[in-house]
Coordinates of C-alpha atoms in Angstrom, one line a residue:
M1 CA 21.4 -31.4 11.2
K2 CA 22.7 -32.3 7.7
T3 CA 24.5 -30.2 5.6
A4 CA 23.3 -28.5 2.3
P5 CA 24.8 -27.6 -0.8
R6 CA 25.7 -23.5 -0.7
L7 CA 23.0 -21.4 -2.6
Q8 CA 24.8 -19.9 -5.4
K9 CA 22.2 -17.3 -6.9
C10 CA 23.3 -14.4 -8.6
N11 CA 20.6 -11.3 -8.6
D12 CA 17.6 -13.6 -7.2
F13 CA 17.7 -14.0 -3.7
V14 CA 16.2 -12.7 -0.4
I15 CA 18.2 -10.9 2.4
K16 CA 16.7 -10.1 5.7
F17 CA 18.1 -7.9 8.7
A18 CA 17.4 -8.4 12.2
N19 CA 17.8 -5.2 14.3
I20 CA 16.6 -3.7 17.5
N21 CA 14.3 -0.8 17.0
G22 CA 15.9 2.6 17.8
T23 CA 19.5 1.6 16.8
G24 CA 19.5 3.4 13.2
S25 CA 19.5 0.5 11.3
A26 CA 16.7 1.4 8.7
S27 CA 18.6 3.9 7.2
A28 CA 21.6 1.7 6.4
N29 CA 19.2 -1.2 5.2
E30 CA 17.7 1.3 2.7
L31 CA 20.9 2.3 1.8
F32 CA 21.9 -0.8 1.1
A33 CA 18.7 -1.4 -1.1
R34 CA 19.6 1.7 -3.0
A35 CA 23.1 0.1 -3.6
V36 CA 21.7 -2.9 -5.0
M37 CA 19.6 -1.1 -7.4
G38 CA 22.4 1.7 -8.1
M39 CA 23.8 -1.9 -10.1
G40 CA 20.4 -1.9 -12.2
V41 CA 18.8 -4.9 -10.1
P42 CA 15.2 -4.5 -8.8
V43 CA 14.8 -4.9 -5.3
A44 CA 11.4 -5.2 -3.2
P45 CA 12.2 -4.0 0.5
R46 CA 9.6 -4.5 3.6
N47 CA 10.1 -3.0 6.9
V48 CA 8.8 -4.7 9.7
F49 CA 8.5 -2.7 13.0
P50 CA 7.3 -3.0 16.3
S51 CA 4.6 -0.5 17.4
N52 CA 6.9 1.1 20.2
I53 CA 9.7 3.8 20.4
Q54 CA 12.8 1.8 20.5
G55 CA 14.2 -1.5 21.9
L56 CA 12.1 -4.3 20.3
P57 CA 13.1 -6.7 17.5
T58 CA 12.5 -5.1 14.1
W59 CA 13.2 -6.3 10.6
Y60 CA 13.7 -5.3 7.1
E61 CA 13.5 -7.8 4.3
M62 CA 14.8 -7.5 1.2
R63 CA 13.8 -9.2 -2.2
V64 CA 16.6 -8.9 -5.3
S65 CA 15.0 -10.0 -8.4
G66 CA 16.5 -9.2 -11.6
E67 CA 13.3 -10.9 -13.1
G68 CA 11.6 -7.9 -11.7
W69 CA 9.4 -9.8 -8.9
L70 CA 8.1 -7.5 -6.3
G71 CA 6.1 -9.2 -4.2
R72 CA 7.3 -11.1 -1.0
R73 CA 8.7 -14.4 -2.3
G74 CA 8.8 -16.2 1.6
G75 CA 12.2 -17.5 3.2
C76 CA 15.3 -15.7 3.3
D77 CA 18.9 -17.0 1.9
L78 CA 20.9 -14.9 3.9
M79 CA 20.2 -13.3 7.3
V80 CA 22.1 -10.3 8.9
A81 CA 21.8 -11.3 12.3
M82 CA 21.8 -8.5 15.0
N83 CA 19.9 -9.0 17.9
P84 CA 20.5 -11.4 20.1
Q85 CA 16.9 -11.7 21.4
T86 CA 15.4 -12.9 18.0
W87 CA 18.3 -15.1 17.5
D88 CA 16.8 -18.9 17.5
R89 CA 14.3 -17.7 15.1
D90 CA 16.3 -15.6 12.8
V91 CA 18.5 -18.9 12.6
A92 CA 15.6 -20.9 11.7
E93 CA 14.4 -18.8 8.7
V94 CA 17.4 -19.4 6.6
E95 CA 16.8 -21.7 3.8
P96 CA 19.1 -24.7 3.6
G97 CA 22.4 -23.5 2.2
G98 CA 22.1 -20.3 3.0
Y99 CA 24.3 -17.8 4.8
L100 CA 24.2 -16.3 8.3
L101 CA 26.2 -12.8 9.1
Y102 CA 26.3 -11.9 12.7
D103 CA 28.3 -10.0 15.0
N104 CA 31.4 -12.2 16.5
T105 CA 32.8 -10.0 19.1
K106 CA 31.1 -12.2 21.9
R107 CA 31.4 -15.9 20.8
L108 CA 28.8 -18.1 20.8
P109 CA 28.7 -21.8 21.4
R110 CA 28.6 -24.4 18.0
S111 CA 25.2 -25.5 19.6
R112 CA 23.3 -22.2 18.5
F113 CA 24.3 -22.4 14.7
R114 CA 23.1 -24.8 12.1
D115 CA 25.6 -27.3 10.0
D116 CA 23.5 -26.5 6.6
L117 CA 24.4 -22.8 6.7
T118 CA 27.5 -20.6 6.0
I119 CA 28.6 -18.8 8.8
L120 CA 30.2 -15.2 8.4
G121 CA 31.2 -13.9 11.6
L122 CA 32.5 -10.2 11.7
P123 CA 33.5 -8.4 15.1
L124 CA 31.4 -5.3 14.5
S125 CA 31.2 -4.2 17.9
E126 CA 34.8 -4.4 18.3
I127 CA 36.0 -2.7 15.3
C128 CA 33.4 0.5 16.2
L129 CA 34.7 0.4 19.5
R130 CA 38.4 1.0 18.5
A131 CA 37.4 3.6 15.3
F132 CA 34.9 5.9 17.1
S133 CA 34.6 7.0 20.7
N134 CA 30.9 8.5 20.5
P135 CA 28.8 5.9 22.1
R136 CA 25.7 6.3 19.7
Q137 CA 28.2 6.8 17.1
R138 CA 29.4 3.5 18.1
Q139 CA 26.1 2.1 17.5
L140 CA 24.9 3.6 14.3
M141 CA 28.2 2.9 12.6
K142 CA 28.0 -0.7 13.3
N143 CA 24.8 -0.7 10.5
I144 CA 27.3 1.0 8.3
L145 CA 30.2 -1.6 8.6
Y146 CA 27.7 -4.5 8.0
V147 CA 26.8 -2.6 4.8
G148 CA 30.6 -2.3 4.2
A149 CA 30.9 -6.3 4.3
L150 CA 27.9 -7.0 2.4
T151 CA 29.7 -4.9 -0.5
A152 CA 32.4 -7.4 -0.5
L153 CA 30.4 -10.2 0.2
L154 CA 27.7 -9.8 -2.6
D155 CA 30.6 -8.2 -5.1
I156 CA 28.7 -5.2 -5.1
D157 CA 30.6 -2.2 -6.8
F158 CA 32.4 -0.3 -3.8
A159 CA 31.9 3.1 -5.7
V160 CA 28.3 2.8 -6.1
V161 CA 28.1 3.0 -1.8
E162 CA 30.4 5.4 -1.7
S163 CA 28.3 7.7 -3.9
L164 CA 25.2 7.1 -2.4
I165 CA 26.9 8.0 1.3
A166 CA 28.2 11.1 -0.3
R167 CA 24.6 12.0 -1.6
Q168 CA 22.6 11.3 1.3
F169 CA 24.6 13.7 3.5
R170 CA 25.3 16.0 1.2
G171 CA 26.6 19.0 3.2
K172 CA 27.4 17.4 6.1
E173 CA 30.8 16.9 5.7
A174 CA 31.7 15.1 9.1
L175 CA 28.9 12.8 8.9
I176 CA 30.1 11.6 5.1
A177 CA 33.9 11.1 6.5
A178 CA 32.4 8.7 9.2
N179 CA 30.0 6.9 7.0
L180 CA 32.5 6.2 4.8
Q181 CA 35.2 5.3 7.3
A182 CA 33.0 3.0 8.5
L183 CA 31.8 1.5 5.2
Q184 CA 35.5 1.1 4.2
L185 CA 36.3 -0.8 7.7
G186 CA 33.5 -3.2 6.7
Y187 CA 34.7 -3.9 3.3
D188 CA 38.0 -4.9 4.3
E189 CA 37.5 -6.9 7.4
A190 CA 35.1 -9.1 5.1
K191 CA 37.6 -9.0 2.1
A192 CA 40.7 -10.1 4.9
T193 CA 38.9 -12.5 6.7
L194 CA 35.6 -14.0 4.9
P195 CA 35.4 -15.6 1.5
C196 CA 34.2 -12.9 -0.7
P197 CA 32.0 -13.0 -2.9
I198 CA 29.9 -15.8 -1.2
G199 CA 27.2 -17.8 -3.6
L200 CA 24.9 -14.7 -3.6
T201 CA 26.2 -12.0 -5.9
V202 CA 24.8 -9.0 -7.3
K203 CA 25.6 -8.6 -11.0
R204 CA 25.1 -5.1 -12.7
C205 CA 22.0 -5.2 -15.5
D206 CA 19.6 -2.7 -16.4
G207 CA 16.7 -4.1 -14.5
V208 CA 15.7 -0.8 -13.0
G209 CA 15.2 1.1 -16.3
E210 CA 13.1 4.6 -15.7
R211 CA 11.3 3.1 -12.4
I212 CA 11.2 5.2 -9.2
F213 CA 11.5 4.5 -5.7
I214 CA 9.0 5.8 -3.5
N215 CA 6.4 4.9 -0.8
G216 CA 2.4 5.0 -1.5
N217 CA 2.3 7.3 1.4
D218 CA 3.8 9.8 -0.5
A219 CA 2.6 9.1 -3.3
C220 CA -1.1 9.8 -1.8
G221 CA 0.1 13.0 -0.7
L222 CA 1.2 14.0 -4.1
G223 CA -2.1 12.9 -5.7
A224 CA -3.8 14.9 -3.5
V225 CA -2.1 18.0 -4.5
Y226 CA -2.6 17.2 -8.0
G227 CA -6.2 16.2 -7.6
G228 CA -6.6 19.8 -6.5
A229 CA -7.0 19.3 -2.7
T230 CA -6.5 22.4 -0.5
V231 CA -7.7 21.2 2.8
A232 CA -6.8 18.5 4.8
A233 CA -8.0 17.5 8.3
W234 CA -6.8 14.7 10.2
Y235 CA -5.7 12.9 13.5
P236 CA -2.8 11.2 13.7
I237 CA -2.8 7.2 13.4
T238 CA -0.1 4.7 12.1
P239 CA 0.5 3.8 9.2
S240 CA -1.4 6.9 7.8
T241 CA 0.4 9.8 9.3
S242 CA 3.2 10.4 6.8
V243 CA 0.0 10.7 4.2
I244 CA -0.4 14.2 5.8
E245 CA 3.2 14.8 6.1
A246 CA 3.8 14.2 2.4
F247 CA 0.9 16.6 1.1
G248 CA 2.2 19.2 3.8
N249 CA 5.6 19.1 2.3
Y250 CA 4.4 19.0 -1.4
C251 CA 1.8 22.0 -0.6
R252 CA 4.7 24.0 0.9
K253 CA 6.6 23.6 -2.3
Y254 CA 3.5 24.1 -4.8
R255 CA 0.7 25.6 -2.8
T256 CA 2.4 28.7 -1.5
D257 CA 1.9 32.1 -3.4
P258 CA 5.4 33.1 -4.5
D259 CA 5.0 36.5 -4.4
N260 CA 3.8 36.5 -0.9
G261 CA 4.5 33.7 0.3
M262 CA 0.8 32.9 1.6
A263 CA -0.2 29.7 1.9
R264 CA -3.2 28.6 -0.5
Y265 CA -3.6 25.6 1.5
A266 CA -5.1 24.6 4.9
I267 CA -4.2 21.2 6.9
V268 CA -5.8 21.1 10.4
Q269 CA -4.8 18.3 13.2
A270 CA -8.1 18.0 14.7
E271 CA -8.5 16.7 18.4
D272 CA -9.8 13.3 17.1
E273 CA -10.9 11.3 14.2
L274 CA -14.5 12.5 14.7
A275 CA -13.6 16.2 14.4
S276 CA -11.3 15.9 11.5
I277 CA -13.8 14.4 9.3
G278 CA -16.4 16.8 10.3
M279 CA -13.8 19.5 9.4
V280 CA -13.6 17.3 5.9
I281 CA -17.3 17.4 5.0
G282 CA -17.7 21.1 6.4
A283 CA -14.7 22.6 3.6
S284 CA -16.3 19.9 1.2
W285 CA -19.8 21.5 1.5
N286 CA -18.3 25.0 1.0
G287 CA -16.5 24.4 -2.2
A288 CA -13.2 23.2 -1.3
R289 CA -11.2 19.7 -2.5
A290 CA -11.1 18.1 1.0
F291 CA -9.6 14.9 2.7
T292 CA -8.3 13.0 5.4
A293 CA -6.1 9.9 5.9
T294 CA -6.8 7.6 8.5
S295 CA -6.7 3.7 9.5
G296 CA -8.9 1.2 10.5
P297 CA -9.5 2.7 14.2
G298 CA -10.2 5.9 12.4
V299 CA -13.1 4.3 10.3
S300 CA -14.6 3.1 13.1
L301 CA -14.8 6.7 14.8
M302 CA -16.0 8.4 11.5
Q303 CA -18.8 6.3 10.9
E304 CA -21.6 8.6 11.8
F305 CA -20.1 11.5 9.5
F306 CA -19.7 9.1 6.9
G307 CA -23.8 8.6 6.6
L308 CA -23.9 12.3 6.9
A309 CA -22.0 13.0 3.8
Y310 CA -23.8 10.1 2.1
F311 CA -26.9 11.1 2.6
A312 CA -26.5 15.1 2.4
E313 CA -24.4 14.2 -0.8
V314 CA -21.2 16.0 0.4
P315 CA -18.0 15.2 -1.5
A316 CA -15.2 13.9 0.8
V317 CA -12.2 11.8 0.1
I318 CA -11.0 9.4 2.9
I319 CA -7.3 7.7 2.4
N320 CA -7.5 4.5 4.5
V321 CA -3.9 3.0 5.3
Q322 CA -5.1 -0.2 6.4
R323 CA -3.4 -2.1 9.3
G324 CA -4.2 -5.3 11.2
G325 CA -7.0 -5.4 13.5
P326 CA -9.6 -5.4 15.0
S327 CA -9.1 -2.8 18.2
T328 CA -5.3 -1.5 18.1
G329 CA -4.8 -4.8 17.1
M330 CA -1.3 -5.0 15.1
P331 CA -0.7 -1.1 14.1
T332 CA 2.3 -1.6 12.5
R333 CA 1.1 -4.7 10.7
S334 CA -0.5 -4.8 7.1
Q335 CA -4.0 -6.3 6.0
Q336 CA -6.4 -5.7 3.9
S337 CA -9.3 -5.7 6.7
D338 CA -11.5 -2.5 6.5
L339 CA -13.4 -3.3 3.0
L340 CA -16.5 -4.4 4.8
A341 CA -16.3 -1.6 7.3
C342 CA -15.6 0.7 4.3
A343 CA -18.2 -0.5 1.7
Y344 CA -20.8 -0.3 4.5
A345 CA -19.5 2.7 6.6
S346 CA -22.2 4.1 8.9
H347 CA -25.6 2.9 10.0
G348 CA -28.8 2.3 7.8
D349 CA -28.1 1.6 3.8
T350 CA -25.2 3.3 3.3
K351 CA -22.9 2.3 0.1
H352 CA -19.6 3.8 -0.4
V353 CA -17.3 3.8 -3.5
L354 CA -14.0 2.1 -3.0
L355 CA -10.2 2.5 -5.0
F356 CA -8.0 -0.7 -4.7
P357 CA -4.2 0.9 -5.7
E358 CA -1.9 -1.8 -6.4
D359 CA 1.3 0.2 -5.8
P360 CA 2.4 4.1 -5.1
Y361 CA 1.8 4.9 -9.1
E362 CA -1.7 4.2 -8.2
C363 CA -1.8 5.7 -5.0
F364 CA -0.7 8.6 -6.8
T365 CA -3.1 8.0 -9.8
F366 CA -6.3 6.8 -7.6
A367 CA -5.8 9.6 -5.1
A368 CA -6.1 12.5 -7.6
Q369 CA -8.9 10.6 -9.2
A370 CA -10.9 10.5 -5.9
F371 CA -11.5 13.7 -5.7
D372 CA -12.9 14.1 -9.1
L373 CA -15.4 10.9 -8.6
A374 CA -16.2 12.4 -5.3
E375 CA -17.5 15.8 -6.6
R376 CA -19.1 13.9 -9.8
L377 CA -21.1 11.5 -7.7
Q378 CA -21.5 14.1 -4.5
T379 CA -20.2 11.3 -1.9
P380 CA -17.6 10.1 0.2
V381 CA -15.0 7.9 -1.7
F382 CA -12.2 6.1 0.1
V383 CA -8.9 5.0 -1.2
L384 CA -7.7 1.8 0.4
S385 CA -4.2 1.4 0.5
D386 CA -2.2 -0.5 3.4
L387 CA 0.8 -0.4 5.6
D388 CA 2.9 -2.5 3.0
I389 CA 2.2 -0.1 -0.1
G390 CA 1.9 3.1 2.4
M391 CA 4.9 2.9 4.2
N392 CA 7.5 0.8 2.1
E393 CA 9.5 2.0 -0.5
S394 CA 8.8 0.2 -4.1
L395 CA 9.7 0.5 -7.4
C396 CA 7.0 1.8 -9.6
K397 CA 6.6 3.6 -13.1
P398 CA 7.0 7.3 -13.0
F399 CA 4.0 9.3 -12.4
D400 CA 2.3 11.0 -15.4
W401 CA 0.2 13.7 -15.5
D402 CA -1.8 15.6 -18.4
D403 CA -1.5 19.3 -17.6
K404 CA -4.6 20.3 -19.8
R405 CA -6.5 18.0 -17.6
G406 CA -9.0 19.9 -15.9
Y407 CA -10.9 18.8 -12.7
D408 CA -14.3 17.4 -12.9
R409 CA -16.5 19.2 -10.4
G410 CA -19.8 17.6 -11.5
K411 CA -23.3 18.9 -12.1
L412 CA -23.0 22.5 -10.9
M413 CA -25.8 24.8 -11.2
S414 CA -24.0 28.1 -12.4
A415 CA -25.4 31.7 -11.6
A416 CA -26.3 32.3 -15.1
D417 CA -28.1 28.8 -15.0
L418 CA -30.4 30.3 -11.6
E419 CA -30.7 33.6 -13.0
A420 CA -32.5 32.2 -16.1
G421 CA -34.4 30.2 -13.8
K422 CA -33.7 26.9 -14.7
N423 CA -35.3 24.8 -11.9
F424 CA -33.1 23.9 -9.1
G425 CA -33.9 21.0 -6.9
R426 CA -31.0 20.1 -4.7
Y427 CA -32.2 16.3 -4.7
L428 CA -34.0 16.3 -7.9
D429 CA -32.6 13.5 -10.5
V430 CA -33.0 15.3 -14.0
D431 CA -31.4 12.8 -16.4
G432 CA -31.6 9.2 -14.6
D433 CA -28.1 8.9 -13.2
G434 CA -29.1 9.7 -9.7
I435 CA -27.0 12.3 -9.5
P436 CA -28.7 15.9 -8.8
Y437 CA -27.3 19.2 -9.5
R438 CA -25.8 21.2 -6.6
T439 CA -24.7 25.1 -5.6
I440 CA -21.7 26.0 -3.8
P441 CA -22.2 28.6 -1.3
G442 CA -22.0 32.2 -2.9
T443 CA -23.2 31.0 -6.3
H444 CA -25.7 33.7 -6.5
P445 CA -27.1 36.3 -4.0
T446 CA -30.4 35.4 -3.8
K447 CA -31.0 31.9 -5.7
G448 CA -29.7 28.8 -5.3
A449 CA -29.5 28.2 -1.4
Y450 CA -30.3 25.2 0.3
F451 CA -30.5 23.6 4.1
S452 CA -28.2 20.9 4.2
R453 CA -29.4 17.8 6.7
G454 CA -28.9 14.5 7.5
T455 CA -32.4 13.8 7.9
T456 CA -35.2 13.3 5.1
R457 CA -36.3 15.6 2.9
N458 CA -37.9 16.0 -0.6
A459 CA -36.3 16.8 -4.1
Y460 CA -36.2 20.2 -3.5
A461 CA -34.2 19.7 0.0
K462 CA -37.4 20.7 2.2
Y463 CA -37.5 19.0 5.3
S464 CA -40.0 15.8 4.9
E465 CA -40.8 12.7 6.7
A466 CA -43.1 11.4 3.9
G467 CA -42.6 8.0 3.1
G468 CA -42.7 8.3 -0.5
D469 CA -39.9 11.4 -0.2
Y470 CA -37.7 8.7 1.4
V471 CA -38.2 6.2 -1.0
Y472 CA -37.6 8.3 -3.9
N473 CA -33.8 9.7 -2.4
M474 CA -33.0 5.8 -1.4
E475 CA -33.8 4.9 -5.1
R476 CA -32.0 7.8 -6.3
L477 CA -29.0 6.8 -4.5
R478 CA -29.1 3.5 -5.5
R479 CA -29.5 4.7 -9.4
K480 CA -26.3 7.0 -8.6
F481 CA -24.4 3.6 -7.1
V482 CA -25.1 1.8 -10.0
T483 CA -23.8 5.1 -12.4
A484 CA -20.6 4.8 -10.0
R485 CA -19.9 1.4 -11.5
R486 CA -18.7 3.0 -15.1
L487 CA -16.8 5.6 -13.2
V488 CA -14.8 3.5 -10.9
P489 CA -11.0 2.2 -12.6
A490 CA -12.1 -0.8 -14.4
P491 CA -10.9 -4.3 -13.5
V492 CA -7.7 -5.5 -15.2
R493 CA -7.7 -9.2 -16.5
Q494 CA -4.6 -11.4 -17.3
D495 CA -5.8 -15.1 -18.8
A496 CA -3.4 -17.8 -18.6
G497 CA -1.6 -19.2 -21.8
Q498 CA -4.2 -22.1 -22.3
P499 CA -7.6 -22.4 -21.7
T500 CA -8.8 -22.7 -17.9
R501 CA -11.6 -23.1 -15.9
L502 CA -9.5 -21.4 -13.0
G503 CA -9.8 -18.0 -12.0
A504 CA -8.7 -16.1 -9.3
I505 CA -9.8 -12.6 -8.2
Y506 CA -7.5 -10.0 -6.1
Y507 CA -6.6 -6.4 -5.1
G508 CA -4.5 -3.8 -3.9
S509 CA -0.9 -5.4 -2.2
T510 CA -2.0 -8.7 -2.8
S511 CA -1.0 -7.7 -6.5
P512 CA 3.2 -8.0 -6.9
A513 CA 2.7 -11.7 -5.1
M514 CA 0.1 -12.7 -7.6
A515 CA 2.0 -12.2 -10.4
E516 CA 4.6 -14.5 -9.5
A517 CA 2.2 -17.2 -7.9
R518 CA 0.7 -17.1 -11.5
A519 CA 4.1 -18.1 -13.1
L520 CA 4.6 -20.4 -10.1
L521 CA 1.6 -22.4 -10.8
E522 CA 1.9 -22.6 -14.3
A523 CA 5.2 -24.2 -13.8
R524 CA 3.2 -26.8 -12.1
G525 CA 0.8 -27.0 -14.8
V526 CA -2.3 -25.1 -13.0
P527 CA -3.0 -22.6 -15.1
V528 CA -5.4 -19.9 -13.6
D529 CA -6.9 -16.6 -15.2
L530 CA -6.3 -13.7 -13.0
L531 CA -8.6 -10.4 -12.5
R532 CA -7.7 -7.5 -10.6
V533 CA -10.2 -5.5 -9.0
R534 CA -9.3 -1.8 -8.8
G535 CA -12.6 -0.7 -7.5
F536 CA -16.1 -0.6 -5.9
P537 CA -19.0 -1.0 -6.7
F538 CA -17.8 -3.8 -9.0
A539 CA -17.8 -3.1 -12.6
D540 CA -20.1 -5.7 -14.9
E541 CA -16.8 -7.7 -15.8
V542 CA -16.3 -8.8 -12.8
M543 CA -19.4 -10.7 -12.5
A544 CA -18.9 -12.0 -16.1
F545 CA -15.2 -13.4 -14.6
I546 CA -16.8 -15.3 -12.3
A547 CA -19.4 -16.6 -14.4
G548 CA -16.7 -18.0 -16.9
H549 CA -14.9 -19.7 -13.7
D550 CA -15.0 -22.2 -11.5
P551 CA -14.1 -22.3 -9.0
V552 CA -12.8 -18.7 -8.8
F553 CA -10.0 -18.0 -6.0
V554 CA -10.3 -15.1 -4.1
V555 CA -6.8 -14.0 -2.8
E556 CA -7.0 -11.4 0.0
Q557 CA -5.2 -10.5 3.3
N558 CA -7.6 -10.5 6.3
E559 CA -9.1 -13.5 8.2
S560 CA -12.8 -13.4 7.2
G561 CA -12.7 -13.4 3.1
Q562 CA -14.2 -9.9 3.1
L563 CA -13.8 -9.3 -0.7
R564 CA -15.5 -12.7 -1.0
T565 CA -18.2 -11.5 1.0
L566 CA -18.8 -8.4 -0.9
L567 CA -18.7 -10.1 -4.0
I568 CA -21.4 -12.6 -2.8
N569 CA -23.6 -9.9 -1.5
E570 CA -23.4 -7.5 -4.7
G571 CA -23.7 -10.2 -7.2
E572 CA -26.2 -12.6 -5.3
L573 CA -23.8 -15.4 -6.0
D574 CA -23.7 -18.9 -4.8
P575 CA -21.0 -19.2 -2.3
R576 CA -19.3 -22.5 -3.5
R577 CA -18.3 -20.9 -6.8
L578 CA -15.8 -18.5 -4.5
V579 CA -12.8 -20.2 -2.8
S580 CA -10.9 -18.2 0.0
V581 CA -7.1 -17.9 0.0
L582 CA -6.1 -16.0 2.9
H583 CA -3.4 -14.6 4.8
Y584 CA -3.4 -12.6 7.7
D585 CA -0.6 -12.6 10.2
G586 CA 0.3 -9.4 9.2
T587 CA 3.1 -9.9 7.1
P588 CA 2.6 -9.4 3.0
I589 CA 1.3 -12.5 1.6
S590 CA 4.0 -14.0 -0.6
A591 CA 4.2 -15.9 -4.1
R592 CA 4.7 -19.0 -2.6
F593 CA 1.7 -18.9 0.0
I594 CA -0.6 -18.2 -2.6
A595 CA 0.6 -21.2 -5.1
G596 CA 0.8 -23.7 -2.3
R597 CA -2.6 -23.2 -1.4
I598 CA -4.1 -22.8 -4.9
A599 CA -2.0 -26.2 -6.0
G600 CA -3.3 -27.5 -2.6
I601 CA -6.7 -27.0 -3.2
V602 CA -6.8 -28.1 -7.0
A603 CA -5.0 -31.1 -6.7
P604 CA -7.1 -33.1 -4.2
N605 CA -10.2 -31.9 -6.1
K606 CA -8.8 -32.9 -9.1
V607 CA -9.7 -29.8 -10.8
T608 CA -8.3 -30.0 -14.3
P609 CA -7.5 -27.2 -17.0
L610 CA -10.2 -26.4 -19.8
R611 CA -8.2 -28.1 -22.6
Q612 CA -7.0 -31.5 -20.5
Q613 CA -10.8 -31.9 -20.0
V614 CA -11.6 -31.7 -23.8
A615 CA -8.7 -33.9 -24.6
S616 CA -9.9 -36.6 -22.2

């Protein structure tokens, strides 16, 4: 292999750690990410882990970007290769001119390396063997050793990493001492034996600002608390389990009575997903704000109850942290593969409200908003996150909340209304928006009661199999869905710097890579207008955007083009206007992938920007 010039980059590179699951590497890798942020440089880390407990390969990819790009770039510039099982794959992934850091305690033949890489070998196992006597400690401290070496190699302020260790193990002096010892050993060994710094460096800047570093599942859990949730029923499933764990932690802090210590919330781990959604519907019918968190297989099992909540018009919130499918699929990989399953969940003619957060900030905001929407519309509302957003720490703007904001409980018939003789028809549309009035059990001692059922009934909740009553209810539900268009979060549009007929629609975790891909495309002379969809049913602006562009690229992370299908179906569109850009290998989509696919489609078809057409 030919040699290549060494990469020379400051605050703009990708580093990847190849480890073995169960060796304690995750905390060390996150420590390193926080160290770079401590230098004021934005990072975007992503953890790729197996679906077993211990022993299989795991990777931690970290984008360092002084410009603030938070999506995957693709490729890596520095590989920390700590897993012999994946050595060849890991070495092959490094960009020409890049760097390879490895444990050279056991020497490898020259044939295992590449001539176009700078090889950085350190005897990490040997150092740990000399410095630490406990076998488990030797394994854990090897990770801290390479953090110390990277601190020297990348010219990171050693004091920043020291302070992070002291903070992480505050109150555990023995752990602090051991970690600091390992950090210093790795730093000193790199300084003494390797060229420090290498061509990749971290320079202090002020790129992080006031942003916070949090994952989407924790944000959803906190959003549920702020949204007024007091009941959660769930069954554990990767990657959504930590949503409920976070909700529980926040509830113990904010929903525990300070006077008597009583919990003002209920969290129930049900025997399965079907039972959990049943509990949510029951609690919601009784007036509580209730939710569940699940992933694709759980959504599959809950289908019939979704139909019940839709037709009986009971509020419910479902936080779906999507993963790879079908079946067990890739449970620890990320996809956007549940769009259609959630939009039309259950048998019969059902349509559900969907929210698509792009980052932890919107996970917090949309989780809270979902409870207002569910009660306002009296229907299930799905928040569709995914593993990439949910389980990876990410920089986002600080959460904000208006303490004067009240809960929107929708159309509630009060005891005074009932006492005054106001006409109460549980499924009666009184103002044309499709949403009837409801009562919460106990509103009035003798009035306002009704029987909830999944079978058809008339406007006054009396059982009826009359075709006209069924048609009335279905048409009213359709009107309610139209009403939802103006209540879900509006799409966000970003126009190119010049007129163009090229458009791209995307949603959710595709957002950070899409932002960078747009810049890459503009540098190639391919301006593209962007529209980020944030909710379903689609607002009028979505169809207007499609009408004003041709072609429209629909960028998503699934194999079947589910957003494209939904757009065609709901907008009755010509499928030829919408061109899929699909990524579904389980890793988060990258800017390079998006830009490459769009540019590759545009060039052969000679699709040119509007201004160039007019000029010609």
